[in-house]
Structures are given as structure tokens and as C-alpha cells.
Short mmCIF file of C-alpha atoms and ligand atoms in Angstrom, two decimals:
data_model
loop_
_atom_site.label_atom_id
_atom_site.label_comp_id
_atom_site.label_asym_id
_atom_site.label_seq_id
_atom_site.Cartn_x
_atom_site.Cartn_y
_atom_site.Cartn_z
CA MET W 1 65.09 121.98 14.29
CA VAL W 2 64.96 118.99 11.97
CA TRP W 3 62.40 120.91 10.06
CA GLU W 4 64.99 123.66 9.46
CA LEU W 5 67.41 121.06 8.14
CA PHE W 6 64.81 119.85 5.58
CA ASN W 7 64.35 123.47 4.42
CA LEU W 8 68.13 123.67 4.11
CA LEU W 9 68.13 120.59 1.90
CA LYS W 10 65.47 122.14 -0.34
CA THR W 11 67.49 125.38 -0.75
CA ALA W 12 70.66 123.38 -1.38
CA GLU W 13 68.87 121.37 -4.12
CA GLU W 14 67.68 124.57 -5.81
CA GLU W 15 71.11 126.17 -5.66
CA ILE W 16 73.03 123.22 -7.02
CA SER W 17 70.78 123.05 -10.09
CA SER W 18 72.08 126.46 -11.13
CA VAL W 19 75.76 125.73 -10.44
CA GLN W 20 77.65 126.18 -13.74
CA ASN W 21 81.27 125.41 -12.90
CA GLU W 22 83.56 123.58 -10.52
CA LYS W 23 84.42 126.70 -8.56
CA ASP W 24 80.75 127.37 -7.74
CA LEU W 25 80.35 123.69 -6.85
CA GLU W 26 83.20 123.93 -4.33
CA ASN W 27 81.57 127.00 -2.77
CA TRP W 28 78.30 125.04 -2.56
CA ARG W 29 80.11 122.17 -0.84
CA ILE W 30 81.69 124.49 1.74
CA LYS W 31 78.32 126.18 2.38
CA TYR W 32 76.33 122.96 2.92
CA LEU W 33 78.86 120.31 3.90
CA GLY W 34 81.85 122.30 5.25
CA ARG W 35 82.96 122.42 8.89
CA LYS W 36 81.02 125.64 9.53
CA SER W 37 77.91 124.54 7.63
CA PRO W 38 74.53 124.48 9.56
CA LEU W 39 74.61 120.68 9.33
CA SER W 40 78.05 120.36 10.95
CA LEU W 41 76.99 122.78 13.67
CA PHE W 42 73.85 120.72 14.19
CA PHE W 43 75.95 117.55 14.71
CA LYS W 44 78.00 119.43 17.36
CA GLU W 45 74.77 120.43 19.18
CA LEU W 46 73.53 116.82 19.37
CA LYS W 47 75.47 116.10 22.54
CA ASN W 48 73.05 118.37 24.40
CA PHE W 49 70.06 116.13 23.66
CA SER W 50 68.81 113.09 25.54
CA PRO W 51 70.04 109.71 24.23
CA SER W 52 66.70 108.85 22.61
CA GLU W 53 66.41 112.32 20.94
CA LYS W 54 70.07 112.12 19.96
CA LYS W 55 69.41 108.85 18.15
CA GLU W 56 66.33 110.07 16.32
CA LEU W 57 67.74 113.49 15.36
CA GLY W 58 71.12 111.97 14.45
CA GLU W 59 69.47 109.52 12.03
CA LYS W 60 67.51 112.34 10.37
CA ALA W 61 70.60 114.58 10.11
CA ASN W 62 72.63 111.69 8.59
CA GLU W 63 69.88 111.12 6.04
CA ILE W 64 70.03 114.81 5.02
CA ARG W 65 73.82 114.72 4.94
CA LYS W 66 73.75 111.67 2.67
CA LYS W 67 71.36 113.46 0.30
CA LEU W 68 73.61 116.53 0.22
CA VAL W 69 76.67 114.37 -0.48
CA ASP W 70 74.77 112.57 -3.31
CA LEU W 71 73.82 115.93 -4.83
CA TYR W 72 77.43 117.02 -4.68
CA GLU W 73 78.79 113.75 -6.16
CA LYS W 74 76.27 113.79 -8.98
CA LYS W 75 77.14 117.32 -10.01
CA LYS W 76 80.83 116.62 -9.68
CA ASN W 77 80.51 113.57 -11.99
CA GLU W 78 78.65 115.67 -14.53
CA PHE W 79 81.53 118.17 -14.66
CA GLN W 80 84.04 115.33 -14.85
CA ALA W 81 82.25 113.73 -17.84
CA GLU W 82 82.07 117.10 -19.59
CA ASN W 83 85.79 117.68 -19.02
CA ASN W 84 86.64 114.24 -20.41
CA LEU W 85 84.60 114.90 -23.53
CA ASN W 86 86.23 118.29 -24.12
CA PHE W 87 89.62 116.75 -23.63
CA SER W 88 89.05 113.97 -26.17
CA LEU W 89 87.54 116.43 -28.67
CA ALA W 90 90.56 118.66 -28.33
CA LYS W 91 92.80 115.63 -28.85
CA LYS W 92 90.87 114.63 -31.95
CA ASP W 93 91.02 118.15 -33.32
CA LYS W 94 94.75 118.27 -32.72
CA LYS W 95 95.14 115.01 -34.63
CA ALA W 96 93.08 116.32 -37.54
CA ASN W 97 95.23 119.43 -37.82
CA PHE W 98 98.46 117.53 -37.56
CA PHE W 99 100.68 118.10 -40.58
CA ASP W 100 103.67 115.84 -40.99
CA ILE W 101 106.29 117.90 -42.78
CA THR W 102 108.53 114.86 -43.20
CA GLN W 103 106.00 113.10 -45.49
CA PRO W 104 107.04 113.12 -49.18
CA GLY W 105 104.88 115.56 -51.20
CA LYS W 106 102.11 114.45 -53.54
CA ARG W 107 103.19 114.32 -57.17
CA ILE W 108 101.26 116.88 -59.23
CA PRO W 109 100.56 115.43 -62.68
CA LEU W 110 102.21 117.63 -65.30
CA SER W 111 100.71 118.15 -68.71
CA HIS W 112 102.64 117.11 -71.80
CA LEU W 113 103.35 118.73 -75.11
CA HIS W 114 101.85 116.77 -77.98
CA PRO W 115 104.57 114.97 -79.98
CA LEU W 116 103.61 116.97 -83.06
CA THR W 117 104.11 120.21 -81.11
CA LEU W 118 107.53 118.98 -79.99
CA VAL W 119 108.50 118.26 -83.59
CA PHE W 120 107.05 121.53 -84.88
CA ASN W 121 109.08 123.42 -82.28
CA GLU W 122 112.25 121.58 -83.16
CA LEU W 123 111.87 121.89 -86.93
CA THR W 124 110.92 125.56 -86.89
CA ASN W 125 114.01 126.20 -84.74
CA LEU W 126 116.26 124.29 -87.14
CA PHE W 127 114.89 126.17 -90.16
CA GLY W 128 115.08 129.42 -88.20
CA ASN W 129 118.80 128.79 -87.62
CA LEU W 130 119.23 128.54 -91.39
CA GLY W 131 117.64 131.96 -91.87
CA PHE W 132 114.08 130.87 -92.75
CA GLN W 133 111.23 133.20 -91.85
CA ILE W 134 108.03 131.58 -90.47
CA VAL W 135 104.82 132.50 -92.27
CA GLU W 136 101.30 131.37 -91.43
CA GLY W 137 98.66 130.32 -93.95
CA LEU W 138 94.93 129.64 -93.84
CA ASP W 139 93.18 126.31 -93.12
CA ILE W 140 90.33 127.37 -95.41
CA GLU W 141 91.55 128.19 -98.90
CA THR W 142 90.04 129.12 -102.22
CA GLU W 143 90.07 126.78 -105.18
CA TYR W 144 92.19 129.38 -106.96
CA TYR W 145 95.12 129.35 -104.50
CA ASN W 146 94.92 125.64 -103.65
CA PHE W 147 94.78 124.53 -107.31
CA ASP W 148 94.50 127.00 -110.22
CA ALA W 149 97.35 129.33 -109.25
CA LEU W 150 99.53 126.23 -108.81
CA ARG W 151 98.86 125.16 -112.44
CA ILE W 152 96.26 122.58 -111.48
CA PRO W 153 93.10 123.62 -113.39
CA GLU W 154 89.78 121.85 -112.83
CA ASP W 155 90.21 119.30 -115.62
CA HIS W 156 93.86 118.54 -114.75
CA PRO W 157 94.41 114.88 -113.78
CA ALA W 158 96.79 116.01 -111.01
CA ARG W 159 93.78 117.24 -109.01
CA GLU W 160 93.11 113.58 -108.23
CA MET W 161 96.29 113.56 -106.14
CA TRP W 162 94.49 115.77 -103.61
CA ASP W 163 91.04 114.41 -102.73
CA THR W 164 89.32 117.46 -101.38
CA PHE W 165 86.85 118.50 -98.67
CA TRP W 166 84.81 121.20 -100.42
CA LEU W 167 82.91 123.78 -98.39
CA ALA W 168 79.38 124.95 -99.18
CA PRO W 169 79.50 128.43 -100.83
CA LYS W 170 78.64 131.38 -98.57
CA ASP W 171 76.73 133.18 -101.37
CA LYS W 172 76.30 133.07 -105.13
CA LYS W 173 78.64 136.02 -105.66
CA GLN W 174 81.61 134.06 -104.31
CA LYS W 175 84.21 134.00 -107.09
CA SER W 176 86.32 130.99 -106.11
CA LYS W 177 84.99 127.87 -104.38
CA LEU W 178 86.15 127.30 -100.78
CA LEU W 179 87.85 124.15 -99.51
CA LEU W 180 89.93 122.82 -96.62
CA ARG W 181 93.46 123.21 -97.96
CA THR W 182 94.91 119.94 -99.17
CA HIS W 183 98.51 121.14 -98.85
CA THR W 184 100.47 124.19 -97.64
CA SER W 185 101.62 125.09 -101.19
CA PRO W 186 98.92 127.82 -101.71
CA MET W 187 101.02 130.03 -99.42
CA GLN W 188 103.78 130.00 -102.07
CA ILE W 189 101.53 132.13 -104.28
CA ARG W 190 100.04 134.28 -101.51
CA PHE W 191 103.53 135.13 -100.23
CA MET W 192 105.08 135.79 -103.66
CA GLU W 193 102.18 138.09 -104.61
CA LYS W 194 103.18 140.39 -101.76
CA HIS W 195 106.97 139.98 -101.46
CA GLN W 196 109.94 140.49 -103.73
CA PRO W 197 112.89 138.02 -103.64
CA PRO W 198 115.31 137.16 -102.20
CA PHE W 199 113.62 135.33 -99.33
CA ARG W 200 113.43 131.95 -97.62
CA ILE W 201 110.25 131.03 -95.76
CA ILE W 202 108.59 128.07 -94.11
CA VAL W 203 104.84 127.67 -93.67
CA PRO W 204 103.84 125.19 -90.95
CA GLY W 205 100.16 124.21 -91.07
CA ARG W 206 97.35 121.70 -91.03
CA CYS W 207 96.10 120.01 -94.21
CA PHE W 208 93.03 117.93 -94.99
CA ARG W 209 92.40 115.20 -97.54
CA TYR W 210 89.29 113.21 -98.21
CA GLU W 211 90.98 109.84 -98.43
CA ALA W 212 91.06 106.39 -96.84
CA THR W 213 93.20 106.20 -93.73
CA ASP W 214 95.92 103.66 -93.01
CA PHE W 215 99.03 103.55 -90.81
CA SER W 216 100.68 106.44 -92.73
CA HIS W 217 97.63 108.37 -94.07
CA GLU W 218 95.20 110.50 -92.09
CA ILE W 219 92.43 112.80 -93.26
CA GLN W 220 94.06 115.64 -91.32
CA PHE W 221 97.82 115.98 -91.04
CA HIS W 222 100.50 118.68 -91.00
CA GLN W 223 103.01 119.91 -93.51
CA ILE W 224 105.85 122.39 -93.40
CA GLU W 225 106.05 124.16 -96.71
CA GLY W 226 109.40 125.65 -97.66
CA LEU W 227 110.11 128.24 -100.34
CA VAL W 228 113.50 129.71 -101.21
CA VAL W 229 113.79 132.26 -104.02
CA ASP W 230 117.06 133.94 -104.94
CA GLU W 231 119.23 134.64 -107.96
CA ASN W 232 121.35 131.49 -107.86
CA VAL W 233 119.39 128.69 -106.30
CA SER W 234 119.63 125.09 -107.41
CA LEU W 235 118.56 121.60 -106.40
CA ALA W 236 122.04 121.19 -104.90
CA ASN W 237 121.12 123.87 -102.32
CA PHE W 238 117.86 122.06 -101.64
CA LYS W 239 119.65 118.73 -101.11
CA SER W 240 122.16 120.30 -98.77
CA ILE W 241 119.43 121.95 -96.64
CA VAL W 242 117.40 118.71 -96.47
CA ASN W 243 120.47 116.70 -95.47
CA ASN W 244 121.40 119.27 -92.84
CA ILE W 245 117.90 119.44 -91.31
CA LEU W 246 117.24 115.69 -91.30
CA MET W 247 120.64 114.71 -89.93
CA THR W 248 120.29 117.24 -87.10
CA PHE W 249 116.69 116.27 -86.44
CA PHE W 250 117.29 112.51 -86.18
CA ARG W 251 120.81 112.66 -84.71
CA LYS W 252 121.05 109.08 -85.95
CA ASN W 253 122.13 107.22 -89.01
CA ILE W 254 119.45 107.63 -91.67
CA GLU W 255 119.49 107.12 -95.42
CA ILE W 256 117.95 109.79 -97.66
CA ARG W 257 116.76 109.10 -101.18
CA PHE W 258 115.74 111.70 -103.82
CA ARG W 259 113.36 110.35 -106.50
CA ASN W 260 111.92 111.87 -109.66
CA SER W 261 108.28 112.85 -109.30
CA TYR W 262 105.68 115.17 -110.72
CA PHE W 263 103.92 118.21 -109.30
CA PRO W 264 102.50 120.76 -111.77
CA PHE W 265 103.94 123.74 -109.85
CA VAL W 266 107.59 122.60 -109.91
CA SER W 267 109.98 121.51 -112.61
CA PRO W 268 111.65 119.15 -112.10
CA GLY W 269 109.64 117.55 -109.32
CA ILE W 270 111.12 115.21 -106.77
CA GLU W 271 110.13 113.21 -103.74
CA VAL W 272 112.27 112.48 -100.71
CA ASP W 273 112.18 109.16 -98.82
CA ILE W 274 114.09 108.18 -95.75
CA LYS W 275 115.10 104.83 -94.33
CA PHE W 276 115.77 104.46 -90.64
CA LYS W 277 117.75 101.28 -89.98
CA GLU W 278 117.48 101.53 -86.20
CA ALA W 279 113.70 101.97 -86.21
CA LYS W 280 112.13 99.69 -83.61
CA SER W 281 108.76 99.37 -85.30
CA SER W 282 108.66 96.70 -88.01
CA VAL W 283 106.28 99.00 -89.94
CA TYR W 284 109.23 101.04 -91.22
CA LYS W 285 112.35 99.25 -90.11
CA ASN W 286 114.63 99.13 -93.15
CA LYS W 287 111.78 100.42 -95.37
CA TRP W 288 111.64 103.65 -97.37
CA LEU W 289 109.03 106.13 -96.11
CA GLU W 290 108.06 109.11 -98.25
CA ILE W 291 108.39 112.32 -96.24
CA MET W 292 108.17 115.19 -98.73
CA GLY W 293 107.42 116.42 -102.21
CA ALA W 294 109.67 119.13 -103.67
CA GLY W 295 111.18 120.68 -106.80
CA MET W 296 112.34 123.81 -108.56
CA VAL W 297 109.59 126.46 -108.70
CA HIS W 298 107.92 126.45 -112.15
CA PRO W 299 108.83 129.69 -114.05
CA GLU W 300 105.15 130.24 -114.85
CA LEU W 301 104.46 130.86 -111.14
CA PHE W 302 107.08 133.63 -111.09
CA GLN W 303 105.56 135.13 -114.21
CA ASN W 304 102.02 135.05 -112.74
CA VAL W 305 103.05 136.95 -109.63
CA GLY W 306 104.89 139.56 -111.72
CA TYR W 307 108.54 138.71 -111.05
CA GLU W 308 111.15 139.80 -113.60
CA LYS W 309 111.58 137.07 -116.23
CA ASN W 310 114.64 134.80 -115.86
CA GLN W 311 115.96 136.78 -112.89
CA TRP W 312 114.88 134.45 -110.09
CA GLN W 313 115.19 130.79 -109.30
CA GLY W 314 113.72 128.92 -106.39
CA PHE W 315 112.97 125.61 -104.82
CA ALA W 316 109.96 124.56 -102.78
CA PHE W 317 109.12 121.59 -100.63
CA GLY W 318 106.23 120.20 -98.59
CA LEU W 319 107.35 118.13 -95.59
CA GLY W 320 104.99 115.63 -93.87
CA VAL W 321 105.33 116.37 -90.14
CA GLU W 322 103.48 113.25 -88.88
CA ARG W 323 105.75 110.93 -90.86
CA LEU W 324 108.90 112.52 -89.40
CA THR W 325 107.43 112.32 -85.89
CA MET W 326 106.53 108.65 -86.37
CA LEU W 327 110.09 107.84 -87.35
CA LYS W 328 111.67 109.87 -84.59
CA TYR W 329 109.54 108.46 -81.77
CA ASN W 330 108.84 104.98 -83.19
CA ILE W 331 105.12 105.55 -83.53
CA PRO W 332 103.68 102.69 -85.58
CA ASP W 333 100.38 104.29 -86.67
CA ILE W 334 99.59 107.88 -87.71
CA ARG W 335 96.03 107.54 -86.36
CA LEU W 336 97.40 107.58 -82.78
CA PHE W 337 98.14 111.32 -83.05
CA PHE W 338 94.48 112.35 -82.98
CA SER W 339 93.16 109.42 -80.94
CA SER W 340 93.24 111.49 -77.70
CA ASP W 341 94.51 108.35 -75.96
CA ILE W 342 96.09 109.63 -72.75
CA ARG W 343 98.34 106.53 -72.49
CA PHE W 344 99.89 107.47 -75.84
CA LEU W 345 100.24 111.17 -75.01
CA LYS W 346 101.81 110.56 -71.58
CA GLN W 347 104.89 109.00 -73.20
CA PHE W 348 106.23 112.32 -74.47
C1 LIG Q 401 102.23 117.88 -101.67
O1 LIG Q 401 101.32 118.04 -100.85
C2 LIG Q 401 102.92 119.00 -102.29
N1 LIG Q 401 102.27 120.22 -101.98
C3 LIG Q 401 104.37 119.03 -101.84
C4 LIG Q 401 105.22 119.96 -102.63
C5 LIG Q 401 105.51 121.21 -102.13
C6 LIG Q 401 105.74 119.58 -103.85
C7 LIG Q 401 106.30 122.08 -102.83
C8 LIG Q 401 106.54 120.42 -104.58
C9 LIG Q 401 106.83 121.69 -104.05
P1 LIG Q 401 102.27 115.28 -101.33
O2 LIG Q 401 100.84 115.06 -101.62
O3 LIG Q 401 103.21 114.26 -101.79
O4 LIG Q 401 102.74 116.68 -101.83
O5 LIG Q 401 102.44 115.49 -99.77
C10 LIG Q 401 103.66 115.86 -99.20
C11 LIG Q 401 103.92 115.06 -97.89
O6 LIG Q 401 102.83 115.22 -97.02
C12 LIG Q 401 104.02 113.57 -98.12
O7 LIG Q 401 105.33 113.19 -98.49
C13 LIG Q 401 103.66 113.03 -96.79
O8 LIG Q 401 104.78 113.06 -95.93
C14 LIG Q 401 102.63 114.02 -96.31
N2 LIG Q 401 101.26 113.51 -96.56
C15 LIG Q 401 100.55 113.55 -97.69
N3 LIG Q 401 99.34 113.00 -97.53
C16 LIG Q 401 99.26 112.61 -96.25
C17 LIG Q 401 98.26 111.97 -95.46
N4 LIG Q 401 97.06 111.67 -95.93
N5 LIG Q 401 98.55 111.72 -94.17
C18 LIG Q 401 99.74 112.05 -93.67
N6 LIG Q 401 100.72 112.65 -94.32
C19 LIG Q 401 100.50 112.94 -95.62
#
């Protein structure tokens, strides 16, 4: 009889090792430890034995019972530990996916327009409002358009005003030497060759000069060339346009000064300076800063492009964009524009 109980224990051990869930474990418990289990029935039968047999068999049966209970407890603890782990993992996962919609959003850094772009946009709009058409020129020019066509032949001392980056010739057949344009004035000729007056144009563009840099001189900078040709155009018109543009652009009290100057392609030639009393930077506070060269188009230019003699008059100007930007935004040094310093650029 006891022998049967030991066999029962062996089967119970085998079965519990393949129990996969709590429901199967409960079934196992009922089968081996429940009220109708062979062990419980065995305990009921004990009363039929003699006292000495009862003692011996009872001890054996209790031993088996204890082993069955241990097996059950062990398995139950395993399931409990597994459940706890799953629960804490689920909790952790929930925490990881938690999204607090009340948190303020992250600021996305926005890019900035370069101060020169801002000024280009503003100036081209202002000129556009006055009926100017925008024309684009070329960064690489020929010696002819940059100098000769503007009455600056090779031996002319005025060429020294524009220290030049020359480009290596592409081949020997090339008629005119190539260079990085030193000013936007070559477009005066290129445009007049193809268009009949009346017209008013501006040519925004980059220029290059092989010269020493300082706070107001760079080797690359920008100009806006202007050219107005009509039947009755005078320096008075030029002065009025310059006053109008600069006063609107600065929206502040500035002084404008027109000085005599010399450029071979205009007659008379003038230069324009401005003084900005409220400038914060001591570099140009209460000081005159030259911002453009200008003048009445030389009649020889009209003749060379085939315009009717004495019919047309015009004025032209070349405006330094960096200088205007420096004054407007209180930038003390022109070299900051191309320094790629993010701290500088972020201010605009
Ligand atoms: C000229 O370049 C002439 N083409 C202007 C002109 C046009 C005259 C039409 C007559 C008729 P100038 O070299 O002075 O001129 O340059 C004109 C402006 O460009 C200057 O007043 C200045 O504002 C700017 N500029 C000239 N050189 C530099 C430089 N190295 N760095 C920054 N700005 C410059």
C-alpha cells in the first residue's frame, strides 16, 4: 500500500514538471492533494489498521504528503515570481511610452536670412517700387566689359582703382582676358548693347578686388548698379532717387553728402557719403562713410552702343551693399559678413 503511495509521488513529480500555467497547477493540486485524492482516501483508511501499523503507515503517508505540498509550493512560487516580473516589465513599458501632453514643446532652431540677403531684399523692393527692372550680370567678366568698354584702357591710370583677380586663359584663341568682375558697371554696356531707352535697371551682384582688407574693405563684396536712361534725365533726378531710397531704407535721421569724383565712364562723376548720427558703433558714429560712386553716363558709351547722338541722357551709380548693411545694423567690421560665425548670424 505504502509502495503504491511512493509510485503516486513519482507520477506526481513527473506531471508537475510539465505544468505550464496556474490552472494546470490547480488541477494537479486537486488530483494529488484534494479531498478525493488517493492520499486523502488513504488517511481515511488508516483507522482500520492496528495502532502500531497506523503509526508507521501514518508517518510514511505524512512524509509523502509533505513532499507533494513542497512540490506544489515550489511551482506556485515560480509562477508568482514570473507574474511579478511581467507586471513590473509592463509597468516599465507603460512609463517609457508615457507622453505628457502638458509639457511645453521643444524649440526647433530656425535658420536665419543673412543680413546681406535681408538688405538685398529690401533694396530691390524699394527700387522695384520706383519702377526699376532687376537685371543679373556675370561674376566672371571679360577685360573688355569690365574695363575697355567703360573707357578704362590698359594703360589708363584709373585701372589702379580696381585691383583685379585675373583668371588664367582657357585657350590662346580667347580674345579678351577673363577676370573676376571688380564692379557691377560692365552690365551697363551689356544691357545697353541689347536694349533701347528709355529704361531704368538695377544690377545686384558680387564683386571682387585684390586689395588689403580693413573694417570697411573686403576682397569680395556686393554692389547694386543702377542705370537710368531717358530723354530728360539729370543729376537732380539722381539726387532725388538716392534721397528717397536712403531715407526709406534707414527710417532714421541720416545726412547725405554728394562729392565731386572721377570715374572714366561718367561725366561728371560723384561720390555719395552718409553720416549716421545715431550709430552705436564708434567706427562710424558721426563720421562720413562712402557708400556709392555715380555720375551722368559718358556720351561716348551711348555712341559705342549705337544710340542716337544727343537724344539720350542717363545717370548710373554703384552702391556698396555691405556698407549700407553695416550702418543699418551697427556692424563694426565688414569682415564679419563672411566669417561664418554663427553667433554673428544668429542676431538677424
Ligand atoms: C565703382 O565700383 C564704380 N563702378 C561705381 C560707379 C557706378 C561709378 C556707376 C559711376 C557710375 P567704387 O570703386 O567707388 O566705384 O565702388 C563703389 C562702392 O562699392 C563704394 O562706395 C563702396 O561702398 C563699395 N566698395 C568698393 N570697394 C569695396 C571693398 N573693397 N569692400 C567693400 N565695399 C567696397
